[in-house]
């Protein structure tokens, strides 16, 4: 029992049967149908050996050949074909008919030697493969063979090579053996299915929690700029001469934040539908990076952060998609500002790099902020991930870096992070020069 339930053995079987064409639920059926298939294979081999050698039932040699040939063709096909259930069902249907012929040979139902259980064992195996129609068909075939044996009974006689004692021993042994295997495997299968269902329920619950968290975070992200916009318009209404100019700028900044958030969410769903394509242009990428970085100056000033942009001395020309690059830079720079305390520094640098005989554009966004621990660095590109931190509690959705990562990948680039807690973080984006 321990051996079969052992996770190691199960995972070895899963590796052996792994097939990307199948859903996880189908793989569970495949796994257990396989275990059943192999259990019956060993069972049939051992039983055939004993029947032929010890009870000397040589007239039944053809049945052993049919069983073995079916296994040797069926086993590799079961593993390779997508419709493993058909393979199993065809092999087991052959077994039911063979069992019928064997029972005719040994004198009918009353002296069935226990072969009567072969059919029910095959039907159980078929049920594990999960094709209900075949299982019902197999059961009907089995019942039909039994009824036919009943009708033929008066014409059948027990051959000389089977003594009543041998018939009885074979019947008792097969009954116990087949019932035990059936019960044993059905219990294990049920246990495994329950575990799968439990894991599935937990997974769905986690997705649900992530959705609720996203909903709360997104509402919060929308609420802050909207509250600022509303407060500003109130002030502009009350004291237009004092607030009109400052207010307009504030409203513009806040609506840009809202727009970026909406874009982020739309892009994530576009990426999910795999409908995102590059719209590249050829141009001075250094100038573009500077233009985007400078647009964050007023946001940085609001938080009293020194935003510095270092352009390469040489003009850097390449193919790039301005919209996607803007999203990448906006995410990195706004994060750098968000996670750096007042008085800190954010440095955006663009340069050229030669590596592996290829020219790369290197964009670095470095800050002197709170940094990220080594453990969290592994997860920051995951969707909805936010570094847990009681001290800072910064709002966000955990989508920005996941989107950035996907966009960099779409541009055939790479993104790397270097960080030291409480010292700062540097994000480096590498893009091939085209
Ligand atoms: P969000 O900023 O909306 O929370 P992101 O996907 O942009 O989501 O970032 C994920 C997490 O990575 C952030 O919650 C933050 O904890 C961490 N992070 C990102 N950029 C920085 C940075 N420059 N400094 C420190 N932590 C950062």
Short mmCIF file of C-alpha atoms and ligand atoms in Angstrom, two decimals:
data_model
loop_
_atom_site.label_atom_id
_atom_site.label_comp_id
_atom_site.label_asym_id
_atom_site.label_seq_id
_atom_site.Cartn_x
_atom_site.Cartn_y
_atom_site.Cartn_z
CA UNK A 1 0.00 0.00 0.00
CA UNK A 2 2.78 2.37 0.99
CA UNK A 3 4.60 1.60 -2.23
CA UNK A 4 1.64 2.39 -4.44
CA UNK A 5 0.47 5.47 -2.60
CA UNK A 6 4.02 6.73 -2.38
CA UNK A 7 4.19 10.19 -3.96
CA UNK A 8 7.52 9.31 -5.55
CA UNK A 9 6.12 6.35 -7.44
CA UNK A 10 3.09 8.34 -8.55
CA UNK A 11 5.28 11.19 -9.77
CA UNK A 12 7.48 8.71 -11.65
CA UNK A 13 4.40 7.30 -13.35
CA UNK A 14 3.24 10.85 -14.14
CA UNK A 15 6.62 11.69 -15.69
CA UNK A 16 6.45 8.53 -17.76
CA UNK A 17 2.92 9.26 -18.99
CA UNK A 18 3.27 13.07 -19.24
CA UNK A 19 1.51 14.40 -22.30
CA UNK A 20 1.05 18.14 -22.91
CA UNK A 21 -2.13 17.39 -24.91
CA UNK A 22 -3.94 16.42 -21.72
CA UNK A 23 -5.57 18.51 -18.99
CA UNK A 24 -4.54 17.67 -15.37
CA UNK A 25 -7.87 15.96 -14.75
CA UNK A 26 -7.35 13.67 -17.77
CA UNK A 27 -3.83 12.86 -16.56
CA UNK A 28 -5.27 11.55 -13.28
CA UNK A 29 -7.50 9.16 -15.24
CA UNK A 30 -4.59 8.17 -17.44
CA UNK A 31 -2.42 7.53 -14.39
CA UNK A 32 -4.95 5.22 -12.74
CA UNK A 33 -5.98 3.49 -15.94
CA UNK A 34 -2.26 2.81 -16.45
CA UNK A 35 -1.81 1.41 -12.94
CA UNK A 36 -4.82 -0.81 -13.58
CA UNK A 37 -3.47 -1.87 -16.96
CA UNK A 38 -0.09 -2.81 -15.46
CA UNK A 39 -1.64 -4.53 -12.42
CA UNK A 40 -3.73 -6.74 -14.72
CA UNK A 41 -0.68 -7.39 -16.90
CA UNK A 42 1.31 -8.79 -13.96
CA UNK A 43 -1.74 -10.64 -12.73
CA UNK A 44 -2.43 -12.26 -16.13
CA UNK A 45 1.25 -13.16 -16.62
CA UNK A 46 1.54 -14.87 -13.22
CA UNK A 47 -1.84 -16.62 -13.51
CA UNK A 48 -1.09 -17.85 -17.03
CA UNK A 49 2.26 -19.21 -15.88
CA UNK A 50 0.67 -21.14 -12.99
CA UNK A 51 -2.23 -22.42 -15.10
CA UNK A 52 -0.03 -23.68 -17.89
CA UNK A 53 2.82 -25.10 -15.79
CA UNK A 54 1.10 -26.39 -12.65
CA UNK A 55 -2.45 -27.22 -13.75
CA UNK A 56 -1.20 -28.12 -17.25
CA UNK A 57 -3.96 -26.35 -19.09
CA UNK A 58 -2.10 -26.34 -22.40
CA UNK A 59 -5.29 -26.41 -24.53
CA UNK A 60 -5.79 -22.80 -23.44
CA UNK A 61 -2.41 -21.63 -24.81
CA UNK A 62 -4.08 -19.50 -27.51
CA UNK A 63 -5.78 -17.36 -24.80
CA UNK A 64 -2.38 -16.61 -23.21
CA UNK A 65 -1.04 -15.62 -26.63
CA UNK A 66 -4.01 -13.29 -27.23
CA UNK A 67 -3.52 -11.68 -23.79
CA UNK A 68 0.21 -11.18 -24.24
CA UNK A 69 0.04 -9.86 -27.82
CA UNK A 70 -2.70 -7.42 -26.76
CA UNK A 71 -0.56 -6.17 -23.86
CA UNK A 72 2.59 -5.82 -25.94
CA UNK A 73 0.76 -3.79 -28.59
CA UNK A 74 -1.54 -1.96 -26.15
CA UNK A 75 1.02 -0.81 -23.55
CA UNK A 76 3.18 1.38 -25.85
CA UNK A 77 0.11 2.69 -27.69
CA UNK A 78 -1.56 3.57 -24.40
CA UNK A 79 1.39 5.74 -23.48
CA UNK A 80 1.75 7.49 -26.83
CA UNK A 81 -1.73 8.01 -28.20
CA UNK A 82 -3.92 10.88 -27.08
CA UNK A 83 -6.93 8.53 -26.97
CA UNK A 84 -5.40 6.19 -24.38
CA UNK A 85 -8.95 5.31 -23.27
CA UNK A 86 -9.69 3.75 -26.66
CA UNK A 87 -6.54 1.61 -26.47
CA UNK A 88 -7.49 0.34 -23.03
CA UNK A 89 -11.10 -0.28 -24.02
CA UNK A 90 -10.20 -2.16 -27.21
CA UNK A 91 -7.70 -4.37 -25.34
CA UNK A 92 -10.21 -5.08 -22.56
CA UNK A 93 -12.99 -5.84 -25.07
CA UNK A 94 -10.69 -8.42 -26.65
CA UNK A 95 -10.15 -9.87 -23.15
CA UNK A 96 -13.91 -10.19 -22.52
CA UNK A 97 -14.38 -12.14 -25.73
CA UNK A 98 -11.31 -14.28 -24.98
CA UNK A 99 -12.67 -15.01 -21.48
CA UNK A 100 -15.92 -16.12 -23.11
CA UNK A 101 -14.09 -18.55 -25.40
CA UNK A 102 -12.06 -19.84 -22.42
CA UNK A 103 -15.24 -20.49 -20.44
CA UNK A 104 -16.79 -22.40 -23.37
CA UNK A 105 -13.57 -24.44 -23.46
CA UNK A 106 -13.60 -25.30 -19.75
CA UNK A 107 -17.25 -26.34 -19.66
CA UNK A 108 -19.43 -23.26 -19.05
CA UNK A 109 -20.46 -21.14 -16.11
CA UNK A 110 -20.55 -23.83 -13.44
CA UNK A 111 -16.92 -24.76 -14.02
CA UNK A 112 -15.73 -21.31 -15.05
CA UNK A 113 -12.47 -21.60 -13.03
CA UNK A 114 -13.04 -17.95 -12.00
CA UNK A 115 -12.70 -16.64 -15.59
CA UNK A 116 -16.15 -15.15 -15.08
CA UNK A 117 -14.47 -12.31 -13.16
CA UNK A 118 -12.22 -11.29 -16.05
CA UNK A 119 -15.09 -9.38 -17.69
CA UNK A 120 -16.07 -7.44 -14.59
CA UNK A 121 -12.43 -6.59 -13.93
CA UNK A 122 -12.12 -5.25 -17.49
CA UNK A 123 -15.28 -3.16 -17.05
CA UNK A 124 -13.87 -1.61 -13.85
CA UNK A 125 -10.62 -0.76 -15.66
CA UNK A 126 -12.63 0.81 -18.45
CA UNK A 127 -14.52 2.95 -15.90
CA UNK A 128 -11.17 4.36 -14.70
CA UNK A 129 -10.28 5.46 -18.25
CA UNK A 130 -13.37 7.67 -18.08
CA UNK A 131 -15.16 6.87 -21.34
CA UNK A 132 -18.66 6.09 -20.07
CA UNK A 133 -20.04 4.89 -23.42
CA UNK A 134 -17.30 2.32 -23.85
CA UNK A 135 -17.71 1.17 -20.23
CA UNK A 136 -21.45 0.67 -20.70
CA UNK A 137 -20.80 -1.07 -24.04
CA UNK A 138 -18.26 -3.33 -22.38
CA UNK A 139 -20.62 -4.17 -19.55
CA UNK A 140 -23.39 -5.05 -22.04
CA UNK A 141 -20.92 -7.28 -23.97
CA UNK A 142 -19.94 -8.98 -20.73
CA UNK A 143 -23.59 -9.60 -19.77
CA UNK A 144 -24.25 -10.88 -23.27
CA UNK A 145 -21.39 -13.43 -23.00
CA UNK A 146 -22.74 -14.61 -19.63
CA UNK A 147 -26.29 -15.04 -21.01
CA UNK A 148 -24.90 -16.85 -24.05
CA UNK A 149 -22.91 -19.17 -21.77
CA UNK A 150 -26.14 -19.86 -19.85
CA UNK A 151 -27.93 -20.77 -23.08
CA UNK A 152 -25.03 -22.92 -24.29
CA UNK A 153 -24.61 -24.65 -20.93
CA UNK A 154 -26.43 -27.93 -21.79
CA UNK A 155 -24.07 -28.39 -24.76
CA UNK A 156 -20.86 -27.85 -22.79
CA UNK A 157 -18.86 -30.40 -20.83
CA UNK A 158 -15.87 -30.19 -18.52
CA UNK A 159 -12.69 -31.43 -20.30
CA UNK A 160 -10.61 -34.26 -18.81
CA UNK A 161 -7.57 -32.13 -18.06
CA UNK A 162 -9.46 -30.20 -15.35
CA UNK A 163 -10.18 -32.12 -12.16
CA UNK A 164 -13.00 -30.81 -9.87
CA UNK A 165 -10.36 -29.95 -7.27
CA UNK A 166 -8.30 -27.89 -9.74
CA UNK A 167 -11.45 -26.13 -10.93
CA UNK A 168 -12.38 -25.24 -7.36
CA UNK A 169 -8.89 -24.01 -6.37
CA UNK A 170 -8.68 -21.87 -9.51
CA UNK A 171 -12.13 -20.42 -8.84
CA UNK A 172 -11.36 -19.53 -5.21
CA UNK A 173 -7.93 -18.09 -6.05
CA UNK A 174 -9.15 -15.96 -8.97
CA UNK A 175 -12.18 -14.71 -7.05
CA UNK A 176 -10.08 -13.49 -4.14
CA UNK A 177 -7.28 -12.14 -6.28
CA UNK A 178 -9.45 -10.24 -8.78
CA UNK A 179 -11.73 -8.82 -6.07
CA UNK A 180 -8.74 -7.71 -4.01
CA UNK A 181 -7.09 -5.92 -6.94
CA UNK A 182 -10.36 -4.25 -7.89
CA UNK A 183 -11.10 -3.05 -4.38
CA UNK A 184 -7.54 -1.94 -3.73
CA UNK A 185 -7.22 0.12 -6.91
CA UNK A 186 -10.68 1.65 -6.64
CA UNK A 187 -9.90 2.83 -3.08
CA UNK A 188 -6.58 4.35 -4.17
CA UNK A 189 -8.20 5.99 -7.16
CA UNK A 190 -10.95 7.52 -5.01
CA UNK A 191 -8.37 8.82 -2.55
CA UNK A 192 -6.35 10.36 -5.34
CA UNK A 193 -9.42 11.96 -6.91
CA UNK A 194 -10.48 13.45 -3.58
CA UNK A 195 -7.03 14.94 -3.16
CA UNK A 196 -7.17 16.37 -6.69
CA UNK A 197 -10.59 17.89 -6.04
CA UNK A 198 -9.37 19.38 -2.77
CA UNK A 199 -6.33 20.91 -4.46
CA UNK A 200 -8.53 22.24 -7.22
CA UNK A 201 -10.90 23.83 -4.70
CA UNK A 202 -7.93 25.44 -2.93
CA UNK A 203 -6.60 26.76 -6.24
CA UNK A 204 -9.97 28.27 -7.11
CA UNK A 205 -10.18 29.83 -3.67
CA UNK A 206 -6.73 31.40 -4.17
CA UNK A 207 -7.80 32.82 -7.54
CA UNK A 208 -10.90 34.18 -5.90
CA UNK A 209 -8.85 35.80 -3.14
CA UNK A 210 -6.46 37.29 -5.72
CA UNK A 211 -9.45 38.71 -7.61
CA UNK A 212 -10.87 40.29 -4.45
CA UNK A 213 -7.44 41.69 -3.61
CA UNK A 214 -7.06 43.08 -7.10
CA UNK A 215 -10.53 44.58 -6.93
CA UNK A 216 -9.73 46.29 -3.62
CA UNK A 217 -6.33 47.49 -4.82
CA UNK A 218 -7.64 48.77 -8.12
CA UNK A 219 -10.50 50.61 -6.42
CA UNK A 220 -7.97 52.17 -4.07
CA UNK A 221 -5.69 53.13 -6.97
CA UNK A 222 -8.61 54.82 -8.71
CA UNK A 223 -9.94 56.44 -5.58
CA UNK A 224 -6.79 58.41 -4.65
CA UNK A 225 -6.40 60.34 -7.94
CA UNK A 226 -10.16 60.85 -8.18
CA UNK A 227 -10.27 62.29 -4.64
CA UNK A 228 -7.39 64.65 -5.49
CA UNK A 229 -9.12 65.72 -8.73
CA UNK A 230 -12.38 66.31 -6.89
CA UNK A 231 -10.68 68.29 -4.10
CA UNK A 232 -8.80 70.38 -6.65
CA UNK A 233 -11.93 71.24 -8.64
CA UNK A 234 -13.62 72.32 -5.38
CA UNK A 235 -10.70 74.64 -4.65
CA UNK A 236 -10.75 75.98 -8.23
CA UNK A 237 -14.44 76.71 -7.89
CA UNK A 238 -14.00 78.55 -4.60
CA UNK A 239 -10.83 80.51 -5.39
CA UNK A 240 -10.33 80.42 -9.16
CA UNK A 241 -7.73 83.21 -9.22
CA UNK A 242 -5.43 81.29 -6.84
CA UNK A 243 -6.08 77.68 -7.92
CA UNK A 244 -6.82 77.71 -11.65
CA UNK A 245 -3.22 77.32 -12.80
CA UNK A 246 -1.94 74.92 -10.13
CA UNK A 247 -5.24 73.00 -10.22
CA UNK A 248 -5.13 72.31 -13.95
CA UNK A 249 -1.64 70.85 -13.64
CA UNK A 250 -2.71 68.71 -10.69
CA UNK A 251 -5.73 67.41 -12.56
CA UNK A 252 -3.58 66.61 -15.59
CA UNK A 253 -1.02 64.70 -13.45
CA UNK A 254 -3.72 62.72 -11.70
CA UNK A 255 -5.58 61.88 -14.89
CA UNK A 256 -2.30 60.65 -16.36
CA UNK A 257 -1.96 58.30 -13.40
CA UNK A 258 -5.51 57.03 -14.00
CA UNK A 259 -4.88 56.60 -17.70
CA UNK A 260 -1.71 54.63 -17.03
CA UNK A 261 -3.58 52.32 -14.71
CA UNK A 262 -6.33 51.68 -17.24
CA UNK A 263 -3.70 51.07 -19.95
CA UNK A 264 -1.90 48.63 -17.68
CA UNK A 265 -5.04 46.62 -17.14
CA UNK A 266 -6.00 46.66 -20.80
CA UNK A 267 -2.52 45.55 -21.80
CA UNK A 268 -2.57 42.66 -19.35
CA UNK A 269 -5.83 41.39 -20.84
CA UNK A 270 -4.47 41.89 -24.37
CA UNK A 271 -1.36 39.91 -23.48
CA UNK A 272 -3.56 37.20 -21.98
CA UNK A 273 -5.46 36.93 -25.25
CA UNK A 274 -2.04 36.88 -27.00
CA UNK A 275 -3.26 39.67 -29.17
CA UNK A 276 -0.40 42.08 -28.56
CA UNK A 277 1.88 42.89 -31.49
CA UNK A 278 4.89 45.17 -31.88
CA UNK A 279 4.43 48.41 -33.82
CA UNK A 280 8.05 49.39 -34.21
CA UNK A 281 9.49 52.56 -35.70
CA UNK A 282 13.13 53.40 -36.37
CA UNK A 283 14.41 56.37 -34.44
CA UNK A 284 16.60 57.92 -31.78
CA UNK A 285 15.74 55.76 -28.79
CA UNK A 286 17.98 57.81 -26.42
CA UNK A 287 15.92 60.94 -27.07
CA UNK A 288 12.68 59.05 -26.53
CA UNK A 289 13.82 57.62 -23.17
CA UNK A 290 14.87 61.11 -22.05
CA UNK A 291 11.53 62.57 -23.13
CA UNK A 292 9.59 59.97 -21.09
CA UNK A 293 11.86 60.26 -18.05
CA UNK A 294 11.63 64.06 -17.99
CA UNK A 295 7.82 63.87 -18.00
CA UNK A 296 8.11 62.42 -14.47
CA UNK A 297 9.97 65.47 -13.14
CA UNK A 298 6.92 67.10 -11.57
CA UNK A 299 5.84 63.85 -9.90
CA UNK A 300 9.37 63.46 -8.48
CA UNK A 301 9.32 67.06 -7.29
CA UNK A 302 6.03 66.46 -5.48
CA UNK A 303 7.84 63.85 -3.37
CA UNK A 304 11.03 65.93 -3.15
CA UNK A 305 12.98 63.33 -5.12
CA UNK A 306 15.88 64.26 -7.34
CA UNK A 307 15.21 62.75 -10.79
CA UNK A 308 18.32 62.66 -12.95
CA UNK A 309 18.45 61.60 -16.63
CA UNK A 310 21.80 60.62 -18.15
CA UNK A 311 21.77 60.37 -21.92
CA UNK A 312 24.42 58.54 -23.94
CA UNK A 313 26.96 60.80 -25.64
CA UNK A 314 26.37 59.01 -28.92
CA UNK A 315 22.93 59.12 -30.59
CA UNK A 316 21.40 55.65 -30.30
CA UNK A 317 19.26 54.60 -33.21
CA UNK A 318 17.23 51.40 -33.26
CA UNK A 319 13.83 49.90 -34.04
CA UNK A 320 11.51 50.27 -31.05
CA UNK A 321 7.81 50.33 -30.23
CA UNK A 322 7.25 53.75 -28.59
CA UNK A 323 4.00 52.80 -26.85
CA UNK A 324 5.40 49.63 -25.27
CA UNK A 325 8.68 51.30 -24.34
CA UNK A 326 6.70 54.12 -22.74
CA UNK A 327 4.81 51.58 -20.58
CA UNK A 328 8.05 49.87 -19.55
CA UNK A 329 9.75 53.13 -18.58
CA UNK A 330 6.66 54.58 -16.90
CA UNK A 331 6.31 51.50 -14.71
CA UNK A 332 9.97 51.46 -13.71
CA UNK A 333 10.29 55.20 -13.09
CA UNK A 334 6.97 55.56 -11.23
CA UNK A 335 7.91 52.56 -9.05
CA UNK A 336 11.34 54.07 -8.35
CA UNK A 337 9.65 57.32 -7.25
CA UNK A 338 6.96 55.47 -5.28
CA UNK A 339 9.40 53.28 -3.36
CA UNK A 340 11.98 55.99 -2.60
CA UNK A 341 11.55 58.16 0.51
CA UNK A 342 11.58 61.95 0.25
CA UNK A 343 15.02 63.40 -0.30
CA UNK A 344 16.12 60.33 -2.30
CA UNK A 345 17.44 60.06 -5.81
CA UNK A 346 16.27 58.36 -9.02
CA UNK A 347 18.69 57.99 -11.91
CA UNK A 348 17.67 57.03 -15.45
CA UNK A 349 20.56 56.13 -17.74
CA UNK A 350 20.72 54.99 -21.34
CA UNK A 351 23.81 53.54 -22.98
CA UNK A 352 25.04 51.02 -25.51
CA UNK A 353 26.58 47.64 -24.75
CA UNK A 354 28.23 44.95 -26.85
CA UNK A 355 27.74 41.36 -25.74
CA UNK A 356 28.01 38.03 -27.59
CA UNK A 357 28.71 39.87 -30.84
CA UNK A 358 25.46 41.77 -30.53
CA UNK A 359 24.75 45.41 -29.82
CA UNK A 360 22.33 46.12 -27.03
CA UNK A 361 20.65 49.26 -25.76
CA UNK A 362 20.88 49.36 -21.99
CA UNK A 363 18.35 51.37 -19.99
CA UNK A 364 18.91 51.56 -16.26
CA UNK A 365 16.49 52.94 -13.66
CA UNK A 366 18.23 53.22 -10.32
CA UNK A 367 16.88 54.53 -7.03
CA UNK A 368 18.04 55.04 -3.47
CA UNK A 369 14.80 53.66 -2.05
CA UNK A 370 13.73 50.87 0.26
CA UNK A 371 15.18 48.07 -1.90
CA UNK A 372 13.86 44.52 -2.31
CA UNK A 373 14.97 41.44 -0.39
CA UNK A 374 16.58 38.56 -2.32
CA UNK A 375 13.61 36.36 -1.52
CA UNK A 376 11.10 38.84 -2.97
CA UNK A 377 13.18 39.58 -6.08
CA UNK A 378 12.26 36.13 -7.40
CA UNK A 379 8.58 37.00 -7.26
CA UNK A 380 8.32 40.66 -8.25
CA UNK A 381 7.56 39.84 -11.89
CA UNK A 382 4.63 37.60 -10.87
CA UNK A 383 1.17 39.00 -11.40
CA UNK A 384 -0.43 40.64 -8.35
CA UNK A 385 2.73 40.21 -6.30
CA UNK A 386 3.54 43.02 -3.88
CA UNK A 387 6.39 42.84 -1.43
CA UNK A 388 4.76 42.47 2.00
CA UNK A 389 5.84 45.37 4.16
CA UNK A 390 4.11 46.67 7.25
CA UNK A 391 6.34 49.69 7.52
CA UNK A 392 5.60 51.30 4.18
CA UNK A 393 2.16 50.08 3.00
CA UNK A 394 2.34 51.61 -0.47
CA UNK A 395 -0.72 51.26 -2.66
CA UNK A 396 -0.53 49.36 -5.93
CA UNK A 397 -1.89 46.45 -7.93
CA UNK A 398 1.16 44.24 -8.41
CA UNK A 399 0.53 44.30 -12.16
CA UNK A 400 3.10 46.87 -13.30
CA UNK A 401 6.22 44.70 -13.24
CA UNK A 402 4.40 41.63 -14.58
CA UNK A 403 3.35 43.72 -17.57
CA UNK A 404 6.83 45.25 -17.90
CA UNK A 405 8.38 41.78 -17.99
CA UNK A 406 5.99 40.59 -20.71
CA UNK A 407 6.55 43.72 -22.79
CA UNK A 408 10.34 43.43 -22.56
CA UNK A 409 10.04 39.79 -23.64
CA UNK A 410 7.83 40.82 -26.56
CA UNK A 411 10.62 43.19 -27.67
CA UNK A 412 13.13 40.27 -27.50
CA UNK A 413 14.84 42.02 -24.62
CA UNK A 414 15.88 41.13 -21.08
CA UNK A 415 15.19 42.70 -17.71
CA UNK A 416 17.41 42.32 -14.64
CA UNK A 417 17.17 43.61 -11.06
CA UNK A 418 19.86 44.42 -8.55
CA UNK A 419 18.78 45.48 -5.12
CA UNK A 420 19.88 45.86 -1.56
CA UNK A 421 17.30 46.43 1.18
CA UNK A 422 17.28 50.02 2.51
CA UNK A 423 19.97 51.01 -0.03
CA UNK A 424 18.19 51.01 -3.36
CA UNK A 425 17.22 49.15 -6.49
CA UNK A 426 18.38 49.12 -10.09
CA UNK A 427 16.29 47.75 -12.94
CA UNK A 428 18.23 47.14 -16.16
CA UNK A 429 16.44 46.68 -19.46
CA UNK A 430 18.46 45.29 -22.38
CA UNK A 431 17.09 45.57 -25.89
CA UNK A 432 18.78 44.33 -29.07
CA UNK A 433 19.77 47.08 -31.51
CA UNK A 434 17.98 46.56 -34.83
P1 LIG B 1 2.75 47.81 -7.75
O1 LIG B 1 3.79 48.88 -7.87
O2 LIG B 1 1.46 48.18 -8.39
O3 LIG B 1 2.60 47.29 -6.36
P2 LIG B 1 4.55 46.30 -9.43
O4 LIG B 1 4.32 45.06 -10.19
O5 LIG B 1 4.94 47.51 -10.22
O6 LIG B 1 3.23 46.57 -8.62
O7 LIG B 1 5.64 46.01 -8.34
C1 LIG B 1 5.56 44.85 -7.56
C2 LIG B 1 6.25 45.05 -6.24
O8 LIG B 1 7.67 45.13 -6.44
C3 LIG B 1 5.87 46.34 -5.57
O9 LIG B 1 4.71 46.17 -4.78
C4 LIG B 1 7.09 46.64 -4.70
O10 LIG B 1 6.98 45.95 -3.49
C5 LIG B 1 8.24 46.03 -5.49
N1 LIG B 1 9.01 47.07 -6.23
C6 LIG B 1 8.89 47.42 -7.52
N2 LIG B 1 9.76 48.38 -7.87
C7 LIG B 1 10.46 48.69 -6.73
C8 LIG B 1 11.50 49.61 -6.43
N3 LIG B 1 12.02 50.43 -7.34
N4 LIG B 1 11.95 49.61 -5.15
C9 LIG B 1 11.47 48.77 -4.22
N5 LIG B 1 10.47 47.89 -4.44
C10 LIG B 1 9.97 47.84 -5.69
#
